[in-house]
PDB file of N, CA, C and O in Angstrom:
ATOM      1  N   UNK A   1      61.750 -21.868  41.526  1.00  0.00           N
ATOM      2  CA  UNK A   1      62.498 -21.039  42.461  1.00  0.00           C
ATOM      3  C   UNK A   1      62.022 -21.305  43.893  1.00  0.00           C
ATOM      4  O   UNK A   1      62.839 -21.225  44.811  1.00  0.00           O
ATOM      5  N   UNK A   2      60.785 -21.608  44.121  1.00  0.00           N
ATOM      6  CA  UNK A   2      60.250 -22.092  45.205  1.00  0.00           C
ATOM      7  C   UNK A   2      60.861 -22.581  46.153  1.00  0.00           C
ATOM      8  O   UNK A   2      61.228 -22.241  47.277  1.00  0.00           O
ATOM      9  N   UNK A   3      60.938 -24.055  45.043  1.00  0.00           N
ATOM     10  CA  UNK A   3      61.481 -25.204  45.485  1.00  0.00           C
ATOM     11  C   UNK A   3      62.880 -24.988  46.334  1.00  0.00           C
ATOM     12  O   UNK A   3      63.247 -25.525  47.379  1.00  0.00           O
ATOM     13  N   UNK A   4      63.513 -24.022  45.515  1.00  0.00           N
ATOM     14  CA  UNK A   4      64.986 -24.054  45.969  1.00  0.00           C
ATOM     15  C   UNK A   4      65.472 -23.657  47.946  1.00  0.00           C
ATOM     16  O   UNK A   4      66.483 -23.841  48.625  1.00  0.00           O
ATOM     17  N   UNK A   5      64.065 -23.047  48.206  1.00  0.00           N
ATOM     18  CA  UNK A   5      64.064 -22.521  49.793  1.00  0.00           C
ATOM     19  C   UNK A   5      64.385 -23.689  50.714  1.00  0.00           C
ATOM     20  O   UNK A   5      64.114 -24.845  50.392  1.00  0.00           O
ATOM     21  N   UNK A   6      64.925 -23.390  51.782  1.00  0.00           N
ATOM     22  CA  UNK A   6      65.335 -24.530  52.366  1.00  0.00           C
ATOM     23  C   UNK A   6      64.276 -25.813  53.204  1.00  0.00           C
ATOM     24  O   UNK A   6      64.499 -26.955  53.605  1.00  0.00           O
ATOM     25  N   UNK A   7      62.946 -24.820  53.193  1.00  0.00           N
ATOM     26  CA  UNK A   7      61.833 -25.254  53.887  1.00  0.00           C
ATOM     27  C   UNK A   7      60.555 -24.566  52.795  1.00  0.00           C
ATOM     28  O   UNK A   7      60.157 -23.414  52.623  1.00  0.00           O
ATOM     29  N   UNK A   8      60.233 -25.688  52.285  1.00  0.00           N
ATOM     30  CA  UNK A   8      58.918 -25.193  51.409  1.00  0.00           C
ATOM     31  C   UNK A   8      56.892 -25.689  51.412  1.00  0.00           C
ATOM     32  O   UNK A   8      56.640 -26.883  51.568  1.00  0.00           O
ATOM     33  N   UNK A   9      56.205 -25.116  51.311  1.00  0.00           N
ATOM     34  CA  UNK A   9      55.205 -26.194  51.226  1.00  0.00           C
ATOM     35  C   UNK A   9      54.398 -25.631  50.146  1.00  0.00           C
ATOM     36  O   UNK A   9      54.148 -24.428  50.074  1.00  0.00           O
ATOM     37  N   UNK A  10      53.953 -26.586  49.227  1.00  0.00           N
ATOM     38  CA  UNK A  10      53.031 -26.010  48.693  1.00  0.00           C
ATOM     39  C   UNK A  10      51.458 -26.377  49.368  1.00  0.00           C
ATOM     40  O   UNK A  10      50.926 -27.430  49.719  1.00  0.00           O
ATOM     41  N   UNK A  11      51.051 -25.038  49.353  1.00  0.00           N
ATOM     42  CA  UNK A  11      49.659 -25.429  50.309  1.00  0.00           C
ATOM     43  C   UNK A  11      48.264 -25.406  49.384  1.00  0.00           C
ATOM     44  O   UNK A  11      47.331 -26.125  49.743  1.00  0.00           O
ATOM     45  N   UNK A  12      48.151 -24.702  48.377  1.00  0.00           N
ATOM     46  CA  UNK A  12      47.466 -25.011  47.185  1.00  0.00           C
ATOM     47  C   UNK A  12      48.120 -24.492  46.380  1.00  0.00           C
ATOM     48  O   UNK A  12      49.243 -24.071  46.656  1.00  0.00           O
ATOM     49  N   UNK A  13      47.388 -24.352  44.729  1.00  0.00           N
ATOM     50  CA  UNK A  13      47.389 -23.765  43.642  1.00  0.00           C
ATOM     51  C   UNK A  13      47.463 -22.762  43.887  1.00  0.00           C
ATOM     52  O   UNK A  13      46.440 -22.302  44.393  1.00  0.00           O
ATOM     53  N   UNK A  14      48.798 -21.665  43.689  1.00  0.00           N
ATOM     54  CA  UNK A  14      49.138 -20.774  43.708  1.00  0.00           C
ATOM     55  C   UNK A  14      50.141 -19.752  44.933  1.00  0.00           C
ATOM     56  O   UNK A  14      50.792 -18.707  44.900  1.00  0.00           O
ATOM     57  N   UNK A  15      49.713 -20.971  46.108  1.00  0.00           N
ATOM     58  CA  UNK A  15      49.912 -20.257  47.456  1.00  0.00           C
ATOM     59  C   UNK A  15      50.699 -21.327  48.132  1.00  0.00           C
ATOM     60  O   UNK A  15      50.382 -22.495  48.357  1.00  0.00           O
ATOM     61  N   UNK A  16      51.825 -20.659  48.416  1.00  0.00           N
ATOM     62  CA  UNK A  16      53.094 -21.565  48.828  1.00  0.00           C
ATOM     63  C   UNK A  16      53.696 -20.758  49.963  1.00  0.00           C
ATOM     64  O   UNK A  16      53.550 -19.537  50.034  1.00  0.00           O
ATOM     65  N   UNK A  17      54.460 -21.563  50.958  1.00  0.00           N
ATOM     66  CA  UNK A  17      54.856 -20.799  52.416  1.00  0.00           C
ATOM     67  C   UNK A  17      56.448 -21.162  51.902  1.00  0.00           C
ATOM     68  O   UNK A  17      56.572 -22.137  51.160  1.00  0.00           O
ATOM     69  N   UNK A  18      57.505 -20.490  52.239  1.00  0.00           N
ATOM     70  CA  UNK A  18      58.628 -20.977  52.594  1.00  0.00           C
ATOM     71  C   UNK A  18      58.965 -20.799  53.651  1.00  0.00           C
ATOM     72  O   UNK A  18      58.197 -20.425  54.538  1.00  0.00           O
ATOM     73  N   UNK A  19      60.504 -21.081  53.853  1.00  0.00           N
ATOM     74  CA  UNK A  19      60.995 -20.940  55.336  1.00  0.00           C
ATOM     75  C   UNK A  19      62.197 -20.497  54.945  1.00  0.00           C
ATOM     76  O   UNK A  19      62.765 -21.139  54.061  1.00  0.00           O
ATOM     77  N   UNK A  20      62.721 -19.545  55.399  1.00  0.00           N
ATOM     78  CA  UNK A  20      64.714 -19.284  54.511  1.00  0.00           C
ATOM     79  C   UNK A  20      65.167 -18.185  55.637  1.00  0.00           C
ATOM     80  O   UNK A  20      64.497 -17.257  56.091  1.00  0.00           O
ATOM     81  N   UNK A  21      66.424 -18.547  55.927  1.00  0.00           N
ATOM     82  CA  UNK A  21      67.758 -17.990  56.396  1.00  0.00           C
ATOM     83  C   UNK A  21      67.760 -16.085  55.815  1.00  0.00           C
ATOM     84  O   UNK A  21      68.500 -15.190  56.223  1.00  0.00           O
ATOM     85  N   UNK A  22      66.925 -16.024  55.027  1.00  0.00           N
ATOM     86  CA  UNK A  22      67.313 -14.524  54.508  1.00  0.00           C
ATOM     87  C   UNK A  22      66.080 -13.973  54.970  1.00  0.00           C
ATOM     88  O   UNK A  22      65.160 -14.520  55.580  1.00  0.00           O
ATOM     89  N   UNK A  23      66.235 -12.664  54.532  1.00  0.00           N
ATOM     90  CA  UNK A  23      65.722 -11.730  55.152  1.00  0.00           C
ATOM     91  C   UNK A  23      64.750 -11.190  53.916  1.00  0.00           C
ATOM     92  O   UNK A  23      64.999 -11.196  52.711  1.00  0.00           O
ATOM     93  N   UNK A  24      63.178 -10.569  54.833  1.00  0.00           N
ATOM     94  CA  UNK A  24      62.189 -10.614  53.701  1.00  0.00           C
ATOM     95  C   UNK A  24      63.039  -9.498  52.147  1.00  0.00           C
ATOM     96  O   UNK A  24      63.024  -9.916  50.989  1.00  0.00           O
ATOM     97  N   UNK A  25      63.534  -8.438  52.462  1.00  0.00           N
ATOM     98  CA  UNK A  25      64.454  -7.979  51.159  1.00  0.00           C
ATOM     99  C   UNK A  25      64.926  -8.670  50.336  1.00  0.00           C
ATOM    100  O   UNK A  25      64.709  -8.606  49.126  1.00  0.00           O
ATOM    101  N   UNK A  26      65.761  -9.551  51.008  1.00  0.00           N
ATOM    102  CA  UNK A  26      66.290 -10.723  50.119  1.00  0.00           C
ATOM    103  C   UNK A  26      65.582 -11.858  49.032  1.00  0.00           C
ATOM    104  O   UNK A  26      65.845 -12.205  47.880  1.00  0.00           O
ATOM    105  N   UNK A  27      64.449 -12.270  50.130  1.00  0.00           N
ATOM    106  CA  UNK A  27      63.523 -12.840  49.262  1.00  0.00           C
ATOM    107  C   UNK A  27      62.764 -12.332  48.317  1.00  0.00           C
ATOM    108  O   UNK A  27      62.349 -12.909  47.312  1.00  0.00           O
ATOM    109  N   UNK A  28      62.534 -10.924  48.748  1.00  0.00           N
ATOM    110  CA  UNK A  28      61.431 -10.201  47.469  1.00  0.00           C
ATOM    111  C   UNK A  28      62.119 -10.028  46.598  1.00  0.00           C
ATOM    112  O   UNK A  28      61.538 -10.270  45.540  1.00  0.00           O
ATOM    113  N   UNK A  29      63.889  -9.475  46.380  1.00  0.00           N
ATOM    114  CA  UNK A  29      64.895 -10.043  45.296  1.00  0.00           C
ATOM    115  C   UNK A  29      64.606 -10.959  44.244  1.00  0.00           C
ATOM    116  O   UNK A  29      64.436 -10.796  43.036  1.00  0.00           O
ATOM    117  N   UNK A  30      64.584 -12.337  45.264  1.00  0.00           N
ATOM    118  CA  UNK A  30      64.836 -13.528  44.340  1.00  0.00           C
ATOM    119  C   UNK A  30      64.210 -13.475  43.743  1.00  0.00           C
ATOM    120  O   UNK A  30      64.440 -13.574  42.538  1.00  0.00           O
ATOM    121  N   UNK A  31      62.439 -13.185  44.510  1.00  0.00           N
ATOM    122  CA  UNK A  31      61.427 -14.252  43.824  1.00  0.00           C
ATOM    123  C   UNK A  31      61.385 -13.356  42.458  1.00  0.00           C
ATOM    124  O   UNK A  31      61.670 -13.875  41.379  1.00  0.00           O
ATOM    125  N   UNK A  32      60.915 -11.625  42.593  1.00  0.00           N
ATOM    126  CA  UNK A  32      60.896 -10.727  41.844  1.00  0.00           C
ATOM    127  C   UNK A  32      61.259 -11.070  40.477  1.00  0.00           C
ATOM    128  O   UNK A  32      60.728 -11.055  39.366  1.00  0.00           O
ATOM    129  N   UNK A  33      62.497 -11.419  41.059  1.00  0.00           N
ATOM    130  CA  UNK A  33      63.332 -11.801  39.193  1.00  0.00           C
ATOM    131  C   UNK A  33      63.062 -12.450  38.643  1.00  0.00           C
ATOM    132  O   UNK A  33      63.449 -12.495  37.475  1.00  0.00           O
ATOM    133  N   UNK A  34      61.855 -13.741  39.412  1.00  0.00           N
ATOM    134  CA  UNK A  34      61.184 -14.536  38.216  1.00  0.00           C
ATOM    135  C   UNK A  34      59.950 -14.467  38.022  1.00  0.00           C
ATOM    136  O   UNK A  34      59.415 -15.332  37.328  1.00  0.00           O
ATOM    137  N   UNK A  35      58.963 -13.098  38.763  1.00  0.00           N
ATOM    138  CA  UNK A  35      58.259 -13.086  38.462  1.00  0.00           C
ATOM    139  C   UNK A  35      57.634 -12.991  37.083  1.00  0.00           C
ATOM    140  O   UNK A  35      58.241 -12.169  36.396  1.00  0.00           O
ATOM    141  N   UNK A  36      56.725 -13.505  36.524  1.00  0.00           N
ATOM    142  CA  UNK A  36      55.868 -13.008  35.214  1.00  0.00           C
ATOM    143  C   UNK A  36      55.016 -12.525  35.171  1.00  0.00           C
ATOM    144  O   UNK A  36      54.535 -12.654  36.296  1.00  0.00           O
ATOM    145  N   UNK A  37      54.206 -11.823  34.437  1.00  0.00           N
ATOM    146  CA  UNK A  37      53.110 -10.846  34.086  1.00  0.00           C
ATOM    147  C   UNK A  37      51.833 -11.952  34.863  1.00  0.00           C
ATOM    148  O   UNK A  37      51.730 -13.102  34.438  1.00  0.00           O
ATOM    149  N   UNK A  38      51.195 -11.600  35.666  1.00  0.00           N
ATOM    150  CA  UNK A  38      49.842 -12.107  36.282  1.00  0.00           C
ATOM    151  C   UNK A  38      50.536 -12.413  37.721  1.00  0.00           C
ATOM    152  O   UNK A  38      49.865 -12.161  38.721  1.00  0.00           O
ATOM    153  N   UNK A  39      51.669 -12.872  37.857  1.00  0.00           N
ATOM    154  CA  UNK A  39      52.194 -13.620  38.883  1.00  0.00           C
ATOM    155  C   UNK A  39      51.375 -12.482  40.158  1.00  0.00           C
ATOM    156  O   UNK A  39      50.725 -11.509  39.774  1.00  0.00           O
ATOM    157  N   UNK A  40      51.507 -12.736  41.321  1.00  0.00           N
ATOM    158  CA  UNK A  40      51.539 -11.967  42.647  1.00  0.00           C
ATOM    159  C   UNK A  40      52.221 -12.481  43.674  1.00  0.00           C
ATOM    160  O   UNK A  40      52.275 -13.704  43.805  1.00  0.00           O
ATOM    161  N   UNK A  41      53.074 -11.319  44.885  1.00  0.00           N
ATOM    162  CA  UNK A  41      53.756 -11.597  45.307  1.00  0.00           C
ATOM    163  C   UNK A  41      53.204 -10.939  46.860  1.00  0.00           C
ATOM    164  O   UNK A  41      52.614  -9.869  47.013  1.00  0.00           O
ATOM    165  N   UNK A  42      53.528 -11.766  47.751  1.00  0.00           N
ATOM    166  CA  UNK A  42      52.924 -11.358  49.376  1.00  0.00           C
ATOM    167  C   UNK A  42      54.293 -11.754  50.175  1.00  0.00           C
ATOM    168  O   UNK A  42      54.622 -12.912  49.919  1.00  0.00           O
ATOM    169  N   UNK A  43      54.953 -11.255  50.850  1.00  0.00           N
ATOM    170  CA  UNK A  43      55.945 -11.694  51.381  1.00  0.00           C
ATOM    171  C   UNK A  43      55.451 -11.445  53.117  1.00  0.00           C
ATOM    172  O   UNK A  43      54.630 -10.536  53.240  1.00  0.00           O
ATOM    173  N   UNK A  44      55.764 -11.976  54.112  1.00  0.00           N
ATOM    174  CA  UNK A  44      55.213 -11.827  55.322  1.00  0.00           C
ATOM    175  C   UNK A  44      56.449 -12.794  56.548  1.00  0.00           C
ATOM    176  O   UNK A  44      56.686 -14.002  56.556  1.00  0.00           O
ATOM    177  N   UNK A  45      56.939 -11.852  57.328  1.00  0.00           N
ATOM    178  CA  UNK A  45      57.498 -12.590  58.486  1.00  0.00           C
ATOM    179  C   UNK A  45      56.560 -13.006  59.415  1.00  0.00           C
ATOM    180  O   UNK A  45      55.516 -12.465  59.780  1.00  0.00           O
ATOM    181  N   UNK A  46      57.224 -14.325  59.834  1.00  0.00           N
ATOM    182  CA  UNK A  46      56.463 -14.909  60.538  1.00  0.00           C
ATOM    183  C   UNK A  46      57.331 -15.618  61.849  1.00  0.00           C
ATOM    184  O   UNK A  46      58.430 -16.152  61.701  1.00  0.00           O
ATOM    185  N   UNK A  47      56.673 -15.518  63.037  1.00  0.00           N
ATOM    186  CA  UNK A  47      57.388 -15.518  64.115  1.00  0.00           C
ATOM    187  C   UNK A  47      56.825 -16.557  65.169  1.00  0.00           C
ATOM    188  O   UNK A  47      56.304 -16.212  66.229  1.00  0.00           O
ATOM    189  N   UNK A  48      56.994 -17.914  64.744  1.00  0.00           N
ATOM    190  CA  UNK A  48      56.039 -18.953  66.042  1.00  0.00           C
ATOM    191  C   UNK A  48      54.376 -18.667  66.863  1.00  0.00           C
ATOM    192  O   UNK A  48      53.905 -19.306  67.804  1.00  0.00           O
ATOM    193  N   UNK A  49      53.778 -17.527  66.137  1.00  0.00           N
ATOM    194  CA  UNK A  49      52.557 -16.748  66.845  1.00  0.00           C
ATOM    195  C   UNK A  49      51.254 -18.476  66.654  1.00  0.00           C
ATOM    196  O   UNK A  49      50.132 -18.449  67.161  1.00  0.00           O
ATOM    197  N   UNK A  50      51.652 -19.424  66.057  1.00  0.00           N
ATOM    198  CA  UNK A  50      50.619 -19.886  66.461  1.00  0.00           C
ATOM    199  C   UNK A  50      50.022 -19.759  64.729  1.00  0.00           C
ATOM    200  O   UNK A  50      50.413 -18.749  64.144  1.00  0.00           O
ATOM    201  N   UNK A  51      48.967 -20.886  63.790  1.00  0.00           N
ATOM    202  CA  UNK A  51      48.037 -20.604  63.073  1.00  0.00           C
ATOM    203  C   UNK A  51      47.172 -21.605  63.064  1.00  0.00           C
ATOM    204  O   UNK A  51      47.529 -22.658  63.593  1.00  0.00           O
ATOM    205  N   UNK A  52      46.210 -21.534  62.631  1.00  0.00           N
ATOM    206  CA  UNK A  52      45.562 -22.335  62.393  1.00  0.00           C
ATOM    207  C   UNK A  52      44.254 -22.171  60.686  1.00  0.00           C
ATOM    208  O   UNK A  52      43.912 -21.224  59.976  1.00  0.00           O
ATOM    209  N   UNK A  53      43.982 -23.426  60.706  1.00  0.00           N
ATOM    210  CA  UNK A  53      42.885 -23.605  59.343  1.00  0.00           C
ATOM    211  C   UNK A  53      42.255 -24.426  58.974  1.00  0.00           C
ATOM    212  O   UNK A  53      42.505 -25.519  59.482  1.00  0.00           O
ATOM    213  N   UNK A  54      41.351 -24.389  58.139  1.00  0.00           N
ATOM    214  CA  UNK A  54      40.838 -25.321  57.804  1.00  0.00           C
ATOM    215  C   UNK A  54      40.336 -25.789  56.642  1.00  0.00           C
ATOM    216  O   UNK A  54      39.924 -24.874  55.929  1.00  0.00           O
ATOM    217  N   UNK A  55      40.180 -27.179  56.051  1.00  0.00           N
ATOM    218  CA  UNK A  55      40.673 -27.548  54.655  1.00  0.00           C
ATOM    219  C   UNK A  55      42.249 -28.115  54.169  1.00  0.00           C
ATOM    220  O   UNK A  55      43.226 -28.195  54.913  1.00  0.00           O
ATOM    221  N   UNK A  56      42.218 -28.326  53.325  1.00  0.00           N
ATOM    222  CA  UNK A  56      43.714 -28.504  52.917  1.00  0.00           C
ATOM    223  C   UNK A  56      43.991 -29.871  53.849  1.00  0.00           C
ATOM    224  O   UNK A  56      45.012 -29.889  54.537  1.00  0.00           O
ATOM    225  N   UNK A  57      43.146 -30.925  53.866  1.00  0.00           N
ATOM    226  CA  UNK A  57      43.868 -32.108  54.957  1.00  0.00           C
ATOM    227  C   UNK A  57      44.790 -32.926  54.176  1.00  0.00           C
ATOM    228  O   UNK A  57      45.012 -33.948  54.824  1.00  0.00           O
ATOM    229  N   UNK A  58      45.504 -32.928  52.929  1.00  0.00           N
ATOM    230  CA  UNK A  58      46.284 -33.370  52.422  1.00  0.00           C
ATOM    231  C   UNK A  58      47.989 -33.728  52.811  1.00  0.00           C
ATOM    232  O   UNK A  58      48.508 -33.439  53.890  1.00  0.00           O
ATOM    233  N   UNK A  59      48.527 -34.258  51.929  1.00  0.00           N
ATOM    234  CA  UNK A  59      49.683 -34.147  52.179  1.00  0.00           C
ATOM    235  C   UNK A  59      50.868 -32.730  52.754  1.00  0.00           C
ATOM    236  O   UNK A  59      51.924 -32.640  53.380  1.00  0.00           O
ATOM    237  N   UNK A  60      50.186 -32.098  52.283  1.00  0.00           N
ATOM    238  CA  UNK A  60      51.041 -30.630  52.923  1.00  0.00           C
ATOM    239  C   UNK A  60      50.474 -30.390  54.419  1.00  0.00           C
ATOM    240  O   UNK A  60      51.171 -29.630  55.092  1.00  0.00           O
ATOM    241  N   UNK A  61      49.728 -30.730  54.825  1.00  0.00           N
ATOM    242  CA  UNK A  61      49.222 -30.327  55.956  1.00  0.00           C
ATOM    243  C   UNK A  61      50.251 -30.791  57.158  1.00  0.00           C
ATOM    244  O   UNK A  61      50.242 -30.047  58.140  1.00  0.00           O
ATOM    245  N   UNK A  62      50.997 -31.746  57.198  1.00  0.00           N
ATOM    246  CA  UNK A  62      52.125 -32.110  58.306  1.00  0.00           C
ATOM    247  C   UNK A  62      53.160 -31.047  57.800  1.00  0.00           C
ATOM    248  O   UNK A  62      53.445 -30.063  58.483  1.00  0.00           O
ATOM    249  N   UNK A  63      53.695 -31.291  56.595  1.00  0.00           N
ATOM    250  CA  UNK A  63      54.975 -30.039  56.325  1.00  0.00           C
ATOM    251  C   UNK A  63      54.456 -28.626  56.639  1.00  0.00           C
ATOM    252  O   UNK A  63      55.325 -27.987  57.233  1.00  0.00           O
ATOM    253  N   UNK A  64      53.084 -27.779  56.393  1.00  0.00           N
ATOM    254  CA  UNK A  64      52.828 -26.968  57.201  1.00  0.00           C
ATOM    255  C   UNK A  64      53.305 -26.570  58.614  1.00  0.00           C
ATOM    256  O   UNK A  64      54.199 -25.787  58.936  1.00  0.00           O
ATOM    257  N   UNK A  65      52.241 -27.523  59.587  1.00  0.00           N
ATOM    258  CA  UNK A  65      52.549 -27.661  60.638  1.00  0.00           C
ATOM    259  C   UNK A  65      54.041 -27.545  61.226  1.00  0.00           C
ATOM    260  O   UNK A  65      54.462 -26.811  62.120  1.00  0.00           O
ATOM    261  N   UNK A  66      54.829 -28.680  60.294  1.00  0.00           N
ATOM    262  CA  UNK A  66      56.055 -28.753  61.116  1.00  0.00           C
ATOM    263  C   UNK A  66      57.083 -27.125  61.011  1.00  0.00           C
ATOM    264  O   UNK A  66      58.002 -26.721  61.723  1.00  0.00           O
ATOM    265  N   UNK A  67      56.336 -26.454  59.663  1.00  0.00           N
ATOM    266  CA  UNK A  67      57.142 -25.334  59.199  1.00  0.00           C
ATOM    267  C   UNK A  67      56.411 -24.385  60.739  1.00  0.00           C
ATOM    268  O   UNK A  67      57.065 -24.281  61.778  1.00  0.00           O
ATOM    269  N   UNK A  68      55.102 -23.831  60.588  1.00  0.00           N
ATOM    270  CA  UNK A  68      54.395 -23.002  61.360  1.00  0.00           C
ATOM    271  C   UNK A  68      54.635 -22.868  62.664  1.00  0.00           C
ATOM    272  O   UNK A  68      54.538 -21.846  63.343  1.00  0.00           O
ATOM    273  N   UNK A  69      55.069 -24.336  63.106  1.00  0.00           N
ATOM    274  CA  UNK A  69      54.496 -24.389  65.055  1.00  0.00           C
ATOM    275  C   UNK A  69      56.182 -24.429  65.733  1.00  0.00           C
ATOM    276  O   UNK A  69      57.035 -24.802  64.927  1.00  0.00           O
ATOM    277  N   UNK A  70      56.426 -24.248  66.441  1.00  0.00           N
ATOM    278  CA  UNK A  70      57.940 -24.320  67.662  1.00  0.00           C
ATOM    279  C   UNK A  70      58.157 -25.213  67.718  1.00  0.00           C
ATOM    280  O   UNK A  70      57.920 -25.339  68.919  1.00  0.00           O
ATOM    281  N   UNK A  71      58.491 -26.229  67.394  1.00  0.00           N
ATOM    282  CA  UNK A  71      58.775 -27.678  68.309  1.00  0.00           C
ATOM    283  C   UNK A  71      58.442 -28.021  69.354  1.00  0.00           C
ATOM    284  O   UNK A  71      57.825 -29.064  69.573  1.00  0.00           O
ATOM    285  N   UNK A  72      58.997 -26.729  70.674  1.00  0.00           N
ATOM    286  CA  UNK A  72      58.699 -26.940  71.695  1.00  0.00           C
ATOM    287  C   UNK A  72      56.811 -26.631  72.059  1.00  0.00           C
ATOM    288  O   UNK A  72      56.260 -27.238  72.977  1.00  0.00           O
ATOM    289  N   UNK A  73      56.157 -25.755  71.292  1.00  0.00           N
ATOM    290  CA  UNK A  73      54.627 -26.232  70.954  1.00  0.00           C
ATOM    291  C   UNK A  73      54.127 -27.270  71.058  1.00  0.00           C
ATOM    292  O   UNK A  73      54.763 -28.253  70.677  1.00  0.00           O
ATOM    293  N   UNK A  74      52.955 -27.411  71.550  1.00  0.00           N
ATOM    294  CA  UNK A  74      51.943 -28.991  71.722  1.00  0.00           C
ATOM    295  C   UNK A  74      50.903 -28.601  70.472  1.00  0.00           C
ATOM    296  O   UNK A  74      50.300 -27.532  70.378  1.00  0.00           O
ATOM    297  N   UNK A  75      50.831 -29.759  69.501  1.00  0.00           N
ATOM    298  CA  UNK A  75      49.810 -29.426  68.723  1.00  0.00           C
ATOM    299  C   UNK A  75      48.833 -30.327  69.102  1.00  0.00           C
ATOM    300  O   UNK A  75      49.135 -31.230  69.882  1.00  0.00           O
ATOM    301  N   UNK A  76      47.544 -30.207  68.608  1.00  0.00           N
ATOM    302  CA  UNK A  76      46.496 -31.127  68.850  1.00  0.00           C
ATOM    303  C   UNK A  76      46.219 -31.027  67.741  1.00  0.00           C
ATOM    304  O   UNK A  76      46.581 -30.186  66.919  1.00  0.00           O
ATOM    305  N   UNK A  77      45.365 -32.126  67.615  1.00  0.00           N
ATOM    306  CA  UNK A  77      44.414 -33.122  66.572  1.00  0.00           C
ATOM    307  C   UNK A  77      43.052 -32.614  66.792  1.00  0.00           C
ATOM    308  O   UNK A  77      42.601 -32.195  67.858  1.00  0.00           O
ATOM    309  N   UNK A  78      42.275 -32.725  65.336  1.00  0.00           N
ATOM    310  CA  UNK A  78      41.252 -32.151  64.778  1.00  0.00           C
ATOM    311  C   UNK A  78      40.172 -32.925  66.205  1.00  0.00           C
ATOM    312  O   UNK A  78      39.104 -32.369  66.462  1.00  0.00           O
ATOM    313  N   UNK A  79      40.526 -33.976  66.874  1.00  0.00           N
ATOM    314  CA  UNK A  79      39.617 -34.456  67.717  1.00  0.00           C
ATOM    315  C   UNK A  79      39.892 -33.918  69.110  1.00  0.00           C
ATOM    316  O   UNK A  79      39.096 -34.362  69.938  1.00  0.00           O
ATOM    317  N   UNK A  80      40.799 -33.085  69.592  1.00  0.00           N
ATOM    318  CA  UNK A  80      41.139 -32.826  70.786  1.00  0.00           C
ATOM    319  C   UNK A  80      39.705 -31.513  71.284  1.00  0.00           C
ATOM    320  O   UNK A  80      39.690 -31.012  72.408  1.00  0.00           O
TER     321      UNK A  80
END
């Protein structure tokens, strides 16, 4: 169901960001209906404020970024 968001990342085991056109109600809907027994659910708007972290230098770490930051944002590199 994840997958299906229009903007997804998985950032580790268990903990995944999307990006979607709907509204957090909507999403706690979807996901809800497939939740299973152990599953947990955190839903959180998020508004260009900027994040940062550390770890995770893998492949998700650009799709992060590109999900998290404005475009019009300057990011820097771990050496700046």
């Amino acid at each position: 169901m994840l997958r299906s968001f229009p903007l997804f990342c998985h950032v580790q085991n268990g903990f995944w960001i999307v990006q979607s056109p709907l509204d957090k109600d909507a999403i706690f809907q979807k996901l809800t209906a497939v939740l299973v027994p152990g599953d947990e659910l955190f839903i959180m708007v998020y508004t260009n404020g900027g994040a940062t972290w550390t770890g995770n230098q893998n492949e998700s770490l650009t799709r992060l970024q590109d999900m998290l930051f404005d475009p019009q944002h300057e990011r820097h590199s771990d050496n700046d």
